[in-house]
Short mmCIF file of C-alpha atoms in Angstrom, two decimals:
data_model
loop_
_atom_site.label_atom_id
_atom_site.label_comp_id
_atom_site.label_asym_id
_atom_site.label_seq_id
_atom_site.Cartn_x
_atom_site.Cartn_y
_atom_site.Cartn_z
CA UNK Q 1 68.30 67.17 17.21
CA UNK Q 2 68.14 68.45 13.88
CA UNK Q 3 66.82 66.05 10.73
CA UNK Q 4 68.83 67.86 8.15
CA UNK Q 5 71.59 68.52 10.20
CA UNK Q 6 72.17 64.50 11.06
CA UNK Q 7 70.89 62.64 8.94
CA UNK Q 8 72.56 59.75 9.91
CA UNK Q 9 71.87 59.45 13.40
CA UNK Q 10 68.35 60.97 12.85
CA UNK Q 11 67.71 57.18 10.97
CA UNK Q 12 69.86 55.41 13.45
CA UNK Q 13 67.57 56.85 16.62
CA UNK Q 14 64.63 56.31 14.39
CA UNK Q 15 65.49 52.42 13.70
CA UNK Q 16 65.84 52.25 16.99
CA UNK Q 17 62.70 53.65 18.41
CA UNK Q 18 60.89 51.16 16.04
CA UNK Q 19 62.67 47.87 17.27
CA UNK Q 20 61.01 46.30 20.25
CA UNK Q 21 61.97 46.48 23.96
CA UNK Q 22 62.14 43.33 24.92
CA UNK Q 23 62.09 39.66 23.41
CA UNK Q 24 59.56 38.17 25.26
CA UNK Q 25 56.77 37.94 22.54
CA UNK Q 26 59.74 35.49 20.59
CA UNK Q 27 60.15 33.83 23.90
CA UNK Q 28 56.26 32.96 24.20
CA UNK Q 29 55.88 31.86 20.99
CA UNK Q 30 58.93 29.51 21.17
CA UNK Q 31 57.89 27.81 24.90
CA UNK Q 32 54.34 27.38 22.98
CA UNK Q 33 56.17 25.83 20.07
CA UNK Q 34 58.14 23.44 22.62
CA UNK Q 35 54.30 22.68 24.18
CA UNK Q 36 52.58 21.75 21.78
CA UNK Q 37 55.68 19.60 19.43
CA UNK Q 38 56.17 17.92 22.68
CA UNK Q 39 52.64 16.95 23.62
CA UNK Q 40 50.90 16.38 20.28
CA UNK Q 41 53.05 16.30 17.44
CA UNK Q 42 53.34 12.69 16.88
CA UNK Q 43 49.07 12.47 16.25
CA UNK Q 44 48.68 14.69 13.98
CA UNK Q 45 49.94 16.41 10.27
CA UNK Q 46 51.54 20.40 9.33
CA UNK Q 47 48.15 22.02 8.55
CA UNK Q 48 46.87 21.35 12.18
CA UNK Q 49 50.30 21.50 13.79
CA UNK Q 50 49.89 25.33 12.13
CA UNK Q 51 46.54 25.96 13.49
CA UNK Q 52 46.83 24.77 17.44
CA UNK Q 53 50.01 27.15 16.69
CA UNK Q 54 47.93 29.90 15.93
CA UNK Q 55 45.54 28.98 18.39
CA UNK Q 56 47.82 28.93 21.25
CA UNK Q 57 49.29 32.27 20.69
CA UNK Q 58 46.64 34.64 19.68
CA UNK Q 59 43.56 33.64 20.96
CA UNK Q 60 43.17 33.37 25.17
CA UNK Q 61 41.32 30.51 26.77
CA UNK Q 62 38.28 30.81 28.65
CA UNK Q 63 38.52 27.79 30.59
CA UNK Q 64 35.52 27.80 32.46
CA UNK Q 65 33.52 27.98 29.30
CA UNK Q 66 35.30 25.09 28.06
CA UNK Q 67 34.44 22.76 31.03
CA UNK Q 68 30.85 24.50 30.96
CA UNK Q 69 30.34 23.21 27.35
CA UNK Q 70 32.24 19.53 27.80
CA UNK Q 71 30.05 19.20 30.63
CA UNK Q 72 26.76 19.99 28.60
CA UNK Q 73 28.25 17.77 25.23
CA UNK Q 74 29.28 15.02 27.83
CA UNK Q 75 26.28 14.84 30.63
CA UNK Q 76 26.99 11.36 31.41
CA UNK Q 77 30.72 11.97 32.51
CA UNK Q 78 31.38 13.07 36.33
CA UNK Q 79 29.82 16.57 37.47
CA UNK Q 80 32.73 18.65 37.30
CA UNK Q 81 31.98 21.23 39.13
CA UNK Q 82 32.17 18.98 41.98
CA UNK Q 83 34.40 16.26 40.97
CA UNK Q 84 34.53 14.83 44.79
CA UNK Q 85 31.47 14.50 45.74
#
């Protein structure tokens, strides 16, 4: 298709190209907005509310290294790498 000869649906097609496939970006960050109002909202003010926000979104959990490092900060708790035992 021809720029000068359509101008108008040359813009359309390109403001369409830009606009994203699906919602599902909106959709996580709304279910992690629902999480965390739910769970911890009561305990604590805006600035933090903001941060676990931004946390929760952007920046994937490594949740072995978390245990690994509250077991080390907490030695006295149970082994959790074995928790039965």
């Amino acid at each position: 298709m021809q720029k000068l000869m359509y101008p108008n649906i040359y813009y359309i097609l390109t403001v369409l190209l830009m606009a994203p496939v699906s919602a599902a970006g909106v959709e996580r960050t709304n279910s992690s907005l629902r999480f965390i109002k739910n769970v911890y909202r009561s305990t604590m003010g805006d600035e933090r509310f903001n941060a676990l926000m931004l946390l929760y979104i952007h920046i994937p959990v490594d949740y072995e290294m978390v245990v690994n490092r509250f077991s080390q900060l907490h030695p006295r708790k149970m082994l959790l790498s074995q928790p039965l035992d």
